């Protein structure tokens, strides 16, 4: 995995050169696509989904991971085309060694959309 410095912003990506062709996976783009797709989904649903995806990663079961993920995004919804395009674009270039980074980028994207709890919004439980 490598890091590109774009001014103050760092972008993480995975890259491999095979012959004359560069295979590249932008992990930030993947995380952002997952975040956009899942931003309006209920937290309970996302928590169950994240748990299932983490189990698949723990078991190193790419087939199960993609089955769960594709079953989840197989809904006509705003943002589904973009997210499925990102998945399709990167799936063919992903060898086993990048699966964990790929999976965790999606999981972190989903988790970044959890609604903040009341005490995290600046409110105090004791007020």
Coordinates of N, CA, C and O in Angstrom, one line a residue, residues 9-101:
X9 N -3.6 16.8 1.9 CA -4.4 15.6 1.9 C -3.6 14.3 1.5 O -2.8 14.4 0.6
X10 N -3.7 13.3 2.2 CA -3.1 12.0 1.8 C -4.1 11.0 1.3 O -5.2 10.9 1.9
X11 N -3.8 10.4 0.2 CA -4.7 9.4 -0.4 C -4.0 8.0 -0.3 O -2.8 8.0 -0.8
X12 N -4.6 7.0 0.2 CA -4.1 5.7 0.2 C -4.5 4.9 -1.0 O -5.7 4.9 -1.3
X13 N -3.6 4.2 -1.6 CA -4.0 3.3 -2.7 C -3.1 2.1 -2.7 O -2.0 2.1 -2.1
X14 N -3.5 1.1 -3.4 CA -2.7 -0.1 -3.7 C -2.4 -0.1 -5.1 O -3.2 0.2 -6.0
X15 N -1.1 -0.4 -5.5 CA -0.8 -0.5 -6.9 C 0.2 -1.6 -7.2 O 1.0 -2.0 -6.3
X16 N 0.0 -2.2 -8.3 CA 0.9 -3.3 -8.7 C 1.1 -3.1 -10.2 O 0.2 -2.8 -11.0
X17 N 2.3 -3.4 -10.6 CA 2.6 -3.3 -12.1 C 2.8 -4.7 -12.6 O 3.6 -5.5 -12.1
X18 N 2.0 -5.0 -13.6 CA 2.1 -6.3 -14.3 C 2.4 -6.1 -15.7 O 1.6 -5.5 -16.5
X19 N 3.7 -6.4 -16.1 CA 4.1 -6.1 -17.5 C 4.1 -4.6 -17.6 O 4.8 -3.8 -16.9
X20 N 3.4 -4.0 -18.6 CA 3.4 -2.6 -18.9 C 2.1 -2.0 -18.2 O 1.9 -0.8 -18.3
X21 N 1.3 -2.8 -17.6 CA 0.0 -2.3 -17.1 C 0.1 -2.0 -15.5 O 0.6 -2.9 -14.8
X22 N -0.4 -0.9 -15.1 CA -0.5 -0.6 -13.7 C -1.9 -0.9 -13.2 O -2.9 -0.4 -13.8
X23 N -2.0 -1.7 -12.2 CA -3.3 -2.0 -11.5 C -3.3 -1.1 -10.3 O -2.4 -1.2 -9.5
X24 N -4.3 -0.3 -10.1 CA -4.4 0.6 -9.0 C -5.7 0.6 -8.3 O -6.8 0.7 -9.0
X25 N -5.7 0.6 -7.0 CA -7.0 0.7 -6.3 C -6.9 1.9 -5.3 O -6.0 1.9 -4.4
X26 N -7.7 2.8 -5.5 CA -7.8 4.0 -4.6 C -8.7 3.7 -3.4 O -9.9 3.7 -3.6
X27 N -8.1 3.5 -2.3 CA -8.8 3.1 -1.1 C -9.7 4.2 -0.6 O -10.8 3.9 -0.1
X28 N -9.3 5.4 -0.7 CA -10.2 6.6 -0.3 C -11.4 6.7 -1.2 O -12.5 6.9 -0.7
X29 N -11.3 6.5 -2.5 CA -12.4 6.5 -3.4 C -13.4 5.4 -3.0 O -14.6 5.7 -3.0
X30 N -12.9 4.3 -2.7 CA -13.8 3.1 -2.3 C -14.5 3.4 -1.0 O -15.7 3.2 -0.9
X31 N -13.8 4.0 0.0 CA -14.4 4.3 1.3 C -15.5 5.4 1.1 O -16.6 5.3 1.6
X32 N -15.1 6.4 0.3 CA -16.1 7.5 0.0 C -17.4 7.0 -0.7 O -18.5 7.4 -0.4
X33 N -17.2 6.1 -1.7 CA -18.3 5.5 -2.4 C -19.2 4.8 -1.4 O -20.5 4.9 -1.5
X34 N -18.7 4.0 -0.5 CA -19.5 3.2 0.4 C -20.2 4.2 1.4 O -21.3 4.0 1.7
X35 N -19.5 5.2 1.8 CA -20.1 6.2 2.7 C -21.3 6.9 2.0 O -22.3 7.1 2.7
X36 N -21.1 7.3 0.8 CA -22.2 8.0 0.1 C -23.4 7.0 -0.1 O -24.6 7.4 0.1
X37 N -23.1 5.8 -0.4 CA -24.2 4.8 -0.6 C -25.0 4.6 0.7 O -26.2 4.5 0.7
X38 N -24.3 4.4 1.8 CA -25.0 4.0 3.0 C -25.4 5.1 4.0 O -25.9 4.9 5.1
X39 N -25.2 6.4 3.5 CA -25.4 7.5 4.5 C -26.9 7.6 5.0 O -27.1 8.1 6.1
X40 N -27.9 7.2 4.2 CA -29.3 7.3 4.6 C -29.9 5.9 5.0 O -31.1 5.8 5.1
X41 N -29.1 5.0 5.3 CA -29.5 3.7 5.8 C -29.5 3.7 7.3 O -28.7 4.3 7.9
X42 N -30.5 2.9 7.9 CA -30.6 2.9 9.4 C -29.3 2.4 10.0 O -28.6 1.5 9.5
X43 N -29.0 2.9 11.2 CA -27.8 2.5 11.9 C -27.9 1.0 12.3 O -26.9 0.3 12.3
X44 N -29.0 0.5 12.7 CA -29.2 -0.9 13.1 C -28.9 -1.8 11.9 O -28.2 -2.8 12.1
X45 N -29.4 -1.4 10.7 CA -29.1 -2.2 9.5 C -27.6 -2.2 9.2 O -27.0 -3.3 8.9
X46 N -27.0 -1.0 9.3 CA -25.5 -0.9 9.0 C -24.7 -1.7 10.0 O -23.7 -2.3 9.6
X47 N -25.1 -1.7 11.3 CA -24.3 -2.5 12.3 C -24.4 -4.0 12.0 O -23.4 -4.6 12.1
X48 N -25.5 -4.5 11.7 CA -25.6 -5.9 11.3 C -24.8 -6.2 10.1 O -24.1 -7.2 10.0
X49 N -24.9 -5.3 9.1 CA -24.1 -5.5 7.9 C -22.6 -5.5 8.1 O -21.9 -6.4 7.7
X50 N -22.1 -4.6 8.9 CA -20.7 -4.5 9.3 C -20.3 -5.7 10.0 O -19.2 -6.3 9.7
X51 N -21.1 -6.2 10.9 CA -20.7 -7.4 11.6 C -20.6 -8.6 10.7 O -19.6 -9.4 10.7
X52 N -21.5 -8.8 9.7 CA -21.4 -9.9 8.8 C -20.2 -9.7 7.9 O -19.5 -10.7 7.6
X53 N -19.9 -8.5 7.4 CA -18.8 -8.3 6.6 C -17.5 -8.5 7.3 O -16.5 -9.1 6.8
X54 N -17.4 -8.1 8.6 CA -16.2 -8.4 9.4 C -16.0 -9.9 9.6 O -14.8 -10.4 9.6
X55 N -17.1 -10.6 9.8 CA -16.9 -12.1 9.9 C -16.4 -12.7 8.6 O -15.5 -13.6 8.7
X56 N -16.8 -12.2 7.5 CA -16.3 -12.7 6.2 C -14.8 -12.4 6.1 O -14.0 -13.2 5.6
X57 N -14.4 -11.2 6.5 CA -13.0 -10.8 6.4 C -12.2 -11.7 7.3 O -11.1 -12.2 7.0
X58 N -12.7 -11.9 8.6 CA -12.0 -12.7 9.5 C -11.7 -14.1 9.0 O -10.7 -14.7 9.2
X59 N -12.7 -14.6 8.3 CA -12.6 -16.0 7.8 C -11.9 -16.0 6.4 O -11.8 -17.1 5.8
X60 N -11.5 -14.9 6.0 CA -10.8 -14.7 4.6 C -11.7 -15.3 3.5 O -11.2 -16.0 2.6
X61 N -13.0 -15.0 3.6 CA -13.9 -15.6 2.7 C -14.4 -14.5 1.7 O -15.4 -13.8 2.0
X62 N -13.7 -14.3 0.7 CA -14.0 -13.2 -0.3 C -15.4 -13.5 -0.9 O -16.1 -12.5 -1.2
X63 N -15.7 -14.7 -1.2 CA -16.9 -15.0 -1.8 C -18.1 -14.6 -1.0 O -19.1 -14.0 -1.4
X64 N -18.0 -14.9 0.3 CA -19.1 -14.5 1.2 C -19.2 -13.0 1.4 O -20.3 -12.4 1.4
X65 N -18.0 -12.3 1.5 CA -18.0 -10.9 1.6 C -18.7 -10.2 0.4 O -19.6 -9.4 0.6
X66 N -18.4 -10.7 -0.8 CA -19.0 -10.1 -2.0 C -20.5 -10.5 -2.1 O -21.3 -9.7 -2.6
X67 N -20.8 -11.7 -1.7 CA -22.2 -12.1 -1.7 C -23.0 -11.2 -0.8 O -24.1 -10.6 -1.2
X68 N -22.6 -10.9 0.4 CA -23.3 -10.1 1.3 C -23.4 -8.7 0.8 O -24.5 -8.0 0.8
X69 N -22.3 -8.1 0.3 CA -22.2 -6.8 -0.1 C -23.1 -6.6 -1.4 O -23.9 -5.6 -1.4
X70 N -23.0 -7.4 -2.3 CA -23.8 -7.3 -3.6 C -25.2 -7.5 -3.3 O -26.1 -6.8 -3.9
X71 N -25.6 -8.4 -2.4 CA -27.0 -8.6 -2.1 C -27.5 -7.3 -1.4 O -28.7 -6.9 -1.7
X72 N -26.7 -6.6 -0.7 CA -27.1 -5.4 0.0 C -27.3 -4.3 -1.0 O -28.3 -3.5 -0.8
X73 N -26.5 -4.1 -1.9 CA -26.6 -3.0 -2.8 C -27.4 -3.3 -4.1 O -27.6 -2.4 -4.9
X74 N -28.0 -4.4 -4.1 CA -28.9 -4.8 -5.3 C -30.3 -4.2 -5.1 O -31.3 -4.9 -5.0
X75 N -30.3 -2.8 -4.9 CA -31.6 -2.1 -4.7 C -31.5 -0.9 -5.6 O -30.5 -0.2 -5.6
X76 N -32.5 -0.6 -6.3 CA -32.5 0.7 -7.1 C -32.6 1.8 -6.2 O -33.6 2.1 -5.6
X77 N -31.5 2.5 -5.9 CA -31.4 3.5 -4.9 C -30.4 4.6 -5.5 O -29.4 4.2 -6.2
X78 N -30.6 5.8 -5.1 CA -29.6 6.8 -5.5 C -28.2 6.5 -5.0 O -28.0 6.1 -3.8
X79 N -27.3 6.5 -5.8 CA -25.9 6.2 -5.5 C -25.5 4.8 -5.7 O -24.3 4.4 -5.7
X80 N -26.4 3.9 -6.0 CA -26.1 2.5 -6.2 C -25.3 2.3 -7.5 O -24.4 1.4 -7.5
X81 N -25.6 3.1 -8.5 CA -24.8 2.9 -9.8 C -23.4 3.2 -9.6 O -22.5 2.5 -10.0
X82 N -23.1 4.3 -8.9 CA -21.7 4.8 -8.7 C -21.0 3.8 -7.8 O -19.8 3.4 -8.1
X83 N -21.6 3.3 -6.7 CA -20.9 2.3 -5.8 C -20.7 1.0 -6.6 O -19.6 0.5 -6.5
X84 N -21.7 0.5 -7.3 CA -21.5 -0.7 -8.0 C -20.4 -0.6 -9.1 O -19.6 -1.5 -9.4
X85 N -20.3 0.6 -9.7 CA -19.3 0.9 -10.7 C -17.9 0.8 -10.1 O -17.0 0.2 -10.7
X86 N -17.7 1.4 -8.9 CA -16.4 1.4 -8.2 C -16.1 0.0 -7.9 O -14.9 -0.5 -8.1
X87 N -17.0 -0.8 -7.4 CA -16.8 -2.2 -7.1 C -16.4 -3.0 -8.4 O -15.4 -3.8 -8.4
X88 N -17.1 -2.8 -9.4 CA -16.9 -3.6 -10.7 C -15.5 -3.2 -11.2 O -14.8 -4.0 -11.7
X89 N -15.2 -1.9 -11.2 CA -13.9 -1.4 -11.7 C -12.7 -2.0 -11.0 O -11.7 -2.3 -11.6
X90 N -12.9 -2.2 -9.7 CA -11.7 -2.7 -8.9 C -11.7 -4.1 -8.6 O -10.6 -4.7 -8.3
X91 N -12.8 -4.8 -8.7 CA -12.8 -6.2 -8.4 C -11.9 -7.1 -9.2 O -11.2 -7.9 -8.7
X92 N -11.8 -6.8 -10.5 CA -11.0 -7.6 -11.4 C -9.5 -7.4 -11.2 O -8.7 -8.3 -11.5
X93 N -9.1 -6.3 -10.6 CA -7.7 -6.0 -10.4 C -7.2 -6.4 -9.0 O -6.1 -6.1 -8.6
X94 N -8.1 -7.0 -8.2 CA -7.8 -7.2 -6.8 C -7.3 -8.7 -6.5 O -8.1 -9.6 -6.5
X95 N -6.1 -8.8 -6.3 CA -5.6 -10.2 -5.8 C -5.9 -10.4 -4.4 O -6.3 -9.5 -3.7
X96 N -5.6 -11.6 -3.9 CA -5.9 -11.9 -2.5 C -5.2 -11.0 -1.5 O -5.8 -10.6 -0.5
X97 N -4.0 -10.5 -1.8 CA -3.3 -9.7 -0.8 C -3.9 -8.3 -0.6 O -3.6 -7.7 0.5
X98 N -4.7 -7.9 -1.5 CA -5.4 -6.5 -1.3 C -6.8 -6.7 -0.7 O -7.4 -5.7 -0.2
X99 N -7.3 -7.9 -0.6 CA -8.7 -8.1 -0.1 C -8.9 -7.4 1.2 O -10.0 -6.7 1.4
X100 N -8.0 -7.5 2.2 CA -8.3 -7.0 3.5 C -8.4 -5.4 3.4 O -9.3 -4.8 4.0
X101 N -7.5 -4.8 2.7 CA -7.5 -3.3 2.6 C -8.8 -2.9 1.9 O -9.4 -1.9 2.2

